[in-house]
Amino acid sequence: MRFVLDPPMNDDLFEEILGCWTEVTNAGGAVGFVPPVVPDDIRPTALKALARTRSGLPGSGGDPDAPDSLLVGLDEDGGVGALLILADSESGLRAHWRWVVRVMVHPKHQGRGCGMALLRAADEAARAQGLEALQLTCRGGTGVDAFYARSGYREVGRVPRSIRVAPGDDRDEIYMIKWL
């Protein structure tokens, strides 16, 4: 997988991102939705998230001064196989770190080290931006916190039962940090 930071956004890339996000969600990935979903369910959230990135929205030409960065993993066919966003907290007091959000690897690429490669690429991008730390939250009960721990993140807190997946199925939100 080849990783590209802040690729120029066009309609094809946007639709690839929507497709990846849909497939990850429908495979049980904890990326903001509960399956089943179709791309149009995700589209409003994707538009809002990508509008804040340097890649921008299709046809926008991007914005080099946007607060967030989009990191995309392109597979051997040039399709979107993985992605995440490095999100600015928008506080001068926190300018030395970013939130890692919307971390996803397409199901056809899972289990082959692509997730770890994506996180390593995020570390490299963050270091190149002069950042000192990355923070993220993840949904408890999925085991993904162990994955993040293997890549150097450590749990610094959790909010019990703050994520309601379904009636009677509440999960902890786990806060993790990695010092670069």
PDB file of C-alpha atoms in Angstrom:
ATOM      1  CA  MET A   1       0.000   0.000   0.000  1.00  0.00           C
ATOM      2  CA  ARG A   2       1.227   3.475  -0.897  1.00  0.00           C
ATOM      3  CA  PHE A   3       0.287   6.307   1.483  1.00  0.00           C
ATOM      4  CA  VAL A   4      -0.460   9.828   0.307  1.00  0.00           C
ATOM      5  CA  LEU A   5      -0.923  12.792   2.628  1.00  0.00           C
ATOM      6  CA  ASP A   6      -3.476  15.373   1.524  1.00  0.00           C
ATOM      7  CA  PRO A   7      -4.091  14.030  -1.990  1.00  0.00           C
ATOM      8  CA  PRO A   8      -5.933  16.362  -4.372  1.00  0.00           C
ATOM      9  CA  MET A   9      -9.623  15.584  -3.964  1.00  0.00           C
ATOM     10  CA  ASN A  10     -11.720  14.764  -7.001  1.00  0.00           C
ATOM     11  CA  ASP A  11     -15.051  13.010  -7.512  1.00  0.00           C
ATOM     12  CA  ASP A  12     -13.429   9.604  -8.033  1.00  0.00           C
ATOM     13  CA  LEU A  13     -11.359   9.792  -4.844  1.00  0.00           C
ATOM     14  CA  PHE A  14     -14.368  11.014  -2.856  1.00  0.00           C
ATOM     15  CA  GLU A  15     -16.499   8.107  -4.097  1.00  0.00           C
ATOM     16  CA  GLU A  16     -13.653   5.672  -3.304  1.00  0.00           C
ATOM     17  CA  ILE A  17     -13.516   7.056   0.242  1.00  0.00           C
ATOM     18  CA  LEU A  18     -17.288   6.661   0.593  1.00  0.00           C
ATOM     19  CA  GLY A  19     -17.037   3.109  -0.698  1.00  0.00           C
ATOM     20  CA  CYS A  20     -14.264   2.205   1.735  1.00  0.00           C
ATOM     21  CA  TRP A  21     -16.127   3.796   4.654  1.00  0.00           C
ATOM     22  CA  THR A  22     -19.285   1.882   3.718  1.00  0.00           C
ATOM     23  CA  GLU A  23     -17.477  -1.452   3.420  1.00  0.00           C
ATOM     24  CA  VAL A  24     -15.634  -0.946   6.724  1.00  0.00           C
ATOM     25  CA  THR A  25     -18.866  -0.055   8.521  1.00  0.00           C
ATOM     26  CA  ASN A  26     -20.771  -2.992   7.057  1.00  0.00           C
ATOM     27  CA  ALA A  27     -17.939  -5.326   8.090  1.00  0.00           C
ATOM     28  CA  GLY A  28     -18.415  -4.170  11.691  1.00  0.00           C
ATOM     29  CA  GLY A  29     -15.807  -1.415  11.846  1.00  0.00           C
ATOM     30  CA  ALA A  30     -16.369   1.239  14.505  1.00  0.00           C
ATOM     31  CA  VAL A  31     -16.079   4.314  12.267  1.00  0.00           C
ATOM     32  CA  GLY A  32     -19.117   6.324  13.312  1.00  0.00           C
ATOM     33  CA  PHE A  33     -22.020   4.244  12.039  1.00  0.00           C
ATOM     34  CA  VAL A  34     -23.868   1.030  12.804  1.00  0.00           C
ATOM     35  CA  PRO A  35     -24.407  -1.370   9.891  1.00  0.00           C
ATOM     36  CA  PRO A  36     -26.042  -1.739   7.519  1.00  0.00           C
ATOM     37  CA  VAL A  37     -25.258   1.492   5.670  1.00  0.00           C
ATOM     38  CA  VAL A  38     -25.100   2.690   2.087  1.00  0.00           C
ATOM     39  CA  PRO A  39     -22.812   5.474   0.820  1.00  0.00           C
ATOM     40  CA  ASP A  40     -25.581   8.079   1.060  1.00  0.00           C
ATOM     41  CA  ASP A  41     -25.842   7.406   4.807  1.00  0.00           C
ATOM     42  CA  ILE A  42     -22.185   8.343   5.204  1.00  0.00           C
ATOM     43  CA  ARG A  43     -22.017  11.147   2.629  1.00  0.00           C
ATOM     44  CA  PRO A  44     -23.019  14.075   4.949  1.00  0.00           C
ATOM     45  CA  THR A  45     -20.472  13.067   7.596  1.00  0.00           C
ATOM     46  CA  ALA A  46     -17.773  12.523   4.974  1.00  0.00           C
ATOM     47  CA  LEU A  47     -18.427  15.908   3.390  1.00  0.00           C
ATOM     48  CA  LYS A  48     -18.178  17.636   6.762  1.00  0.00           C
ATOM     49  CA  ALA A  49     -14.992  15.773   7.735  1.00  0.00           C
ATOM     50  CA  LEU A  50     -13.224  16.203   4.401  1.00  0.00           C
ATOM     51  CA  ALA A  51     -14.129  19.892   4.100  1.00  0.00           C
ATOM     52  CA  ARG A  52     -11.764  20.523   7.040  1.00  0.00           C
ATOM     53  CA  THR A  53      -8.838  18.734   5.368  1.00  0.00           C
ATOM     54  CA  ARG A  54      -6.177  20.173   3.107  1.00  0.00           C
ATOM     55  CA  SER A  55      -7.486  17.859   0.388  1.00  0.00           C
ATOM     56  CA  GLY A  56     -10.843  19.628   0.544  1.00  0.00           C
ATOM     57  CA  LEU A  57     -13.959  18.592  -1.300  1.00  0.00           C
ATOM     58  CA  PRO A  58     -14.227  17.572  -4.941  1.00  0.00           C
ATOM     59  CA  GLY A  59     -13.820  20.618  -7.147  1.00  0.00           C
ATOM     60  CA  SER A  60     -12.549  22.842  -4.306  1.00  0.00           C
ATOM     61  CA  GLY A  61      -8.880  22.668  -5.231  1.00  0.00           C
ATOM     62  CA  GLY A  62      -8.077  21.990  -1.581  1.00  0.00           C
ATOM     63  CA  ASP A  63      -6.903  24.456   1.051  1.00  0.00           C
ATOM     64  CA  PRO A  64      -3.272  24.339   2.196  1.00  0.00           C
ATOM     65  CA  ASP A  65      -4.285  26.266   5.332  1.00  0.00           C
ATOM     66  CA  ALA A  66      -7.084  23.875   6.362  1.00  0.00           C
ATOM     67  CA  PRO A  67      -6.672  22.559   9.910  1.00  0.00           C
ATOM     68  CA  ASP A  68      -6.795  18.813   9.199  1.00  0.00           C
ATOM     69  CA  SER A  69      -4.867  16.366   7.018  1.00  0.00           C
ATOM     70  CA  LEU A  70      -6.191  13.365   5.115  1.00  0.00           C
ATOM     71  CA  LEU A  71      -3.944  10.315   4.865  1.00  0.00           C
ATOM     72  CA  VAL A  72      -5.001   7.817   2.211  1.00  0.00           C
ATOM     73  CA  GLY A  73      -3.580   4.370   1.558  1.00  0.00           C
ATOM     74  CA  LEU A  74      -3.821   3.415  -2.098  1.00  0.00           C
ATOM     75  CA  ASP A  75      -3.772  -0.271  -2.983  1.00  0.00           C
ATOM     76  CA  GLU A  76      -1.993  -1.903  -5.923  1.00  0.00           C
ATOM     77  CA  ASP A  77      -4.919  -0.966  -8.200  1.00  0.00           C
ATOM     78  CA  GLY A  78      -4.883   2.687  -7.073  1.00  0.00           C
ATOM     79  CA  GLY A  79      -8.084   2.292  -5.058  1.00  0.00           C
ATOM     80  CA  VAL A  80      -8.600   3.525  -1.513  1.00  0.00           C
ATOM     81  CA  GLY A  81      -7.557   0.698   0.778  1.00  0.00           C
ATOM     82  CA  ALA A  82      -7.143   2.667   4.011  1.00  0.00           C
ATOM     83  CA  LEU A  83      -7.492   6.159   5.400  1.00  0.00           C
ATOM     84  CA  LEU A  84      -7.463   8.342   8.467  1.00  0.00           C
ATOM     85  CA  ILE A  85      -7.647  12.015   9.339  1.00  0.00           C
ATOM     86  CA  LEU A  86      -5.200  13.938  11.520  1.00  0.00           C
ATOM     87  CA  ALA A  87      -7.566  16.447  13.113  1.00  0.00           C
ATOM     88  CA  ASP A  88      -6.475  19.689  14.736  1.00  0.00           C
ATOM     89  CA  SER A  89      -7.968  20.453  18.145  1.00  0.00           C
ATOM     90  CA  GLU A  90      -8.204  24.135  17.109  1.00  0.00           C
ATOM     91  CA  SER A  91      -6.546  25.319  20.310  1.00  0.00           C
ATOM     92  CA  GLY A  92      -3.206  27.057  20.374  1.00  0.00           C
ATOM     93  CA  LEU A  93      -2.555  25.301  23.668  1.00  0.00           C
ATOM     94  CA  ARG A  94      -2.806  21.961  21.861  1.00  0.00           C
ATOM     95  CA  ALA A  95      -0.989  22.836  18.651  1.00  0.00           C
ATOM     96  CA  HIS A  96       1.659  20.160  19.365  1.00  0.00           C
ATOM     97  CA  TRP A  97      -0.695  17.178  18.852  1.00  0.00           C
ATOM     98  CA  ARG A  98      -3.526  15.939  16.635  1.00  0.00           C
ATOM     99  CA  TRP A  99      -6.524  13.662  17.003  1.00  0.00           C
ATOM    100  CA  VAL A 100      -6.410  10.549  14.839  1.00  0.00           C
ATOM    101  CA  VAL A 101      -9.962  10.028  13.571  1.00  0.00           C
ATOM    102  CA  ARG A 102     -11.838   7.860  11.065  1.00  0.00           C
ATOM    103  CA  VAL A 103      -9.147   5.173  11.026  1.00  0.00           C
ATOM    104  CA  MET A 104     -10.187   2.490   8.550  1.00  0.00           C
ATOM    105  CA  VAL A 105      -8.772  -0.291   6.422  1.00  0.00           C
ATOM    106  CA  HIS A 106     -10.939  -1.790   3.685  1.00  0.00           C
ATOM    107  CA  PRO A 107     -11.994  -5.337   4.677  1.00  0.00           C
ATOM    108  CA  LYS A 108     -10.212  -6.855   1.666  1.00  0.00           C
ATOM    109  CA  HIS A 109      -6.915  -5.484   3.031  1.00  0.00           C
ATOM    110  CA  GLN A 110      -7.407  -6.358   6.703  1.00  0.00           C
ATOM    111  CA  GLY A 111      -5.171  -8.924   8.344  1.00  0.00           C
ATOM    112  CA  ARG A 112      -2.190  -8.111   6.139  1.00  0.00           C
ATOM    113  CA  GLY A 113      -0.471  -5.402   8.194  1.00  0.00           C
ATOM    114  CA  CYS A 114      -2.121  -2.496   6.387  1.00  0.00           C
ATOM    115  CA  GLY A 115      -3.522  -1.034   9.608  1.00  0.00           C
ATOM    116  CA  MET A 116      -0.106  -0.936  11.257  1.00  0.00           C
ATOM    117  CA  ALA A 117       1.378   0.521   8.076  1.00  0.00           C
ATOM    118  CA  LEU A 118      -1.331   3.209   8.093  1.00  0.00           C
ATOM    119  CA  LEU A 119      -0.515   4.128  11.697  1.00  0.00           C
ATOM    120  CA  ARG A 120       3.231   4.241  10.916  1.00  0.00           C
ATOM    121  CA  ALA A 121       2.491   6.565   7.974  1.00  0.00           C
ATOM    122  CA  ALA A 122       0.432   8.760  10.324  1.00  0.00           C
ATOM    123  CA  ASP A 123       3.355   8.884  12.769  1.00  0.00           C
ATOM    124  CA  GLU A 124       5.693   9.945   9.950  1.00  0.00           C
ATOM    125  CA  ALA A 125       3.266  12.600   8.713  1.00  0.00           C
ATOM    126  CA  ALA A 126       2.816  13.948  12.242  1.00  0.00           C
ATOM    127  CA  ARG A 127       6.557  14.104  12.860  1.00  0.00           C
ATOM    128  CA  ALA A 128       7.041  15.910   9.536  1.00  0.00           C
ATOM    129  CA  GLN A 129       4.491  18.480  10.751  1.00  0.00           C
ATOM    130  CA  GLY A 130       6.506  18.955  13.953  1.00  0.00           C
ATOM    131  CA  LEU A 131       3.911  17.292  16.170  1.00  0.00           C
ATOM    132  CA  GLU A 132       4.768  15.623  19.472  1.00  0.00           C
ATOM    133  CA  ALA A 133       1.766  13.374  20.108  1.00  0.00           C
ATOM    134  CA  LEU A 134      -1.262  11.708  18.560  1.00  0.00           C
ATOM    135  CA  GLN A 135      -4.481  11.012  20.438  1.00  0.00           C
ATOM    136  CA  LEU A 136      -7.495   8.920  19.541  1.00  0.00           C
ATOM    137  CA  THR A 137     -10.614   7.412  20.963  1.00  0.00           C
ATOM    138  CA  CYS A 138     -11.923   3.967  20.213  1.00  0.00           C
ATOM    139  CA  ARG A 139     -15.022   1.966  20.975  1.00  0.00           C
ATOM    140  CA  GLY A 140     -14.711  -0.525  23.801  1.00  0.00           C
ATOM    141  CA  GLY A 141     -15.710  -4.125  23.257  1.00  0.00           C
ATOM    142  CA  THR A 142     -14.151  -4.317  19.798  1.00  0.00           C
ATOM    143  CA  GLY A 143     -10.586  -5.250  20.761  1.00  0.00           C
ATOM    144  CA  VAL A 144      -9.219  -2.398  18.671  1.00  0.00           C
ATOM    145  CA  ASP A 145      -7.646  -0.856  21.781  1.00  0.00           C
ATOM    146  CA  ALA A 146      -5.205  -3.808  21.852  1.00  0.00           C
ATOM    147  CA  PHE A 147      -4.334  -3.088  18.208  1.00  0.00           C
ATOM    148  CA  TYR A 148      -3.559   0.544  19.041  1.00  0.00           C
ATOM    149  CA  ALA A 149      -1.523  -0.533  22.084  1.00  0.00           C
ATOM    150  CA  ARG A 150       0.626  -2.737  19.833  1.00  0.00           C
ATOM    151  CA  SER A 151       1.421   0.340  17.755  1.00  0.00           C
ATOM    152  CA  GLY A 152       2.538   2.364  20.788  1.00  0.00           C
ATOM    153  CA  TYR A 153      -0.642   4.006  22.048  1.00  0.00           C
ATOM    154  CA  ARG A 154      -1.474   3.781  25.733  1.00  0.00           C
ATOM    155  CA  GLU A 155      -4.833   4.145  27.403  1.00  0.00           C
ATOM    156  CA  VAL A 156      -5.162   7.353  29.421  1.00  0.00           C
ATOM    157  CA  GLY A 157      -8.853   7.171  30.280  1.00  0.00           C
ATOM    158  CA  ARG A 158     -12.293   5.902  29.407  1.00  0.00           C
ATOM    159  CA  VAL A 159     -15.873   7.056  29.664  1.00  0.00           C
ATOM    160  CA  PRO A 160     -18.079   4.101  30.626  1.00  0.00           C
ATOM    161  CA  ARG A 161     -21.147   3.347  28.494  1.00  0.00           C
ATOM    162  CA  SER A 162     -20.821   6.581  26.485  1.00  0.00           C
ATOM    163  CA  ILE A 163     -21.351   4.953  23.069  1.00  0.00           C
ATOM    164  CA  ARG A 164     -24.770   3.448  22.427  1.00  0.00           C
ATOM    165  CA  VAL A 165     -24.493   0.974  19.558  1.00  0.00           C
ATOM    166  CA  ALA A 166     -28.050  -0.305  20.094  1.00  0.00           C
ATOM    167  CA  PRO A 167     -30.598  -0.314  22.916  1.00  0.00           C
ATOM    168  CA  GLY A 168     -28.980  -2.245  25.749  1.00  0.00           C
ATOM    169  CA  ASP A 169     -25.555  -2.266  24.031  1.00  0.00           C
ATOM    170  CA  ASP A 170     -23.546   0.583  25.513  1.00  0.00           C
ATOM    171  CA  ARG A 171     -19.759   0.669  25.096  1.00  0.00           C
ATOM    172  CA  ASP A 172     -16.943   2.559  26.777  1.00  0.00           C
ATOM    173  CA  GLU A 173     -15.134   5.277  24.875  1.00  0.00           C
ATOM    174  CA  ILE A 174     -11.424   4.651  25.377  1.00  0.00           C
ATOM    175  CA  TYR A 175      -8.945   7.550  25.189  1.00  0.00           C
ATOM    176  CA  MET A 176      -5.423   6.703  24.016  1.00  0.00           C
ATOM    177  CA  ILE A 177      -2.250   8.701  23.331  1.00  0.00           C
ATOM    178  CA  LYS A 178       1.054   8.090  21.589  1.00  0.00           C
ATOM    179  CA  TRP A 179       4.066  10.321  22.168  1.00  0.00           C
ATOM    180  CA  LEU A 180       6.130  10.597  18.997  1.00  0.00           C
TER     181      LEU A 180
END
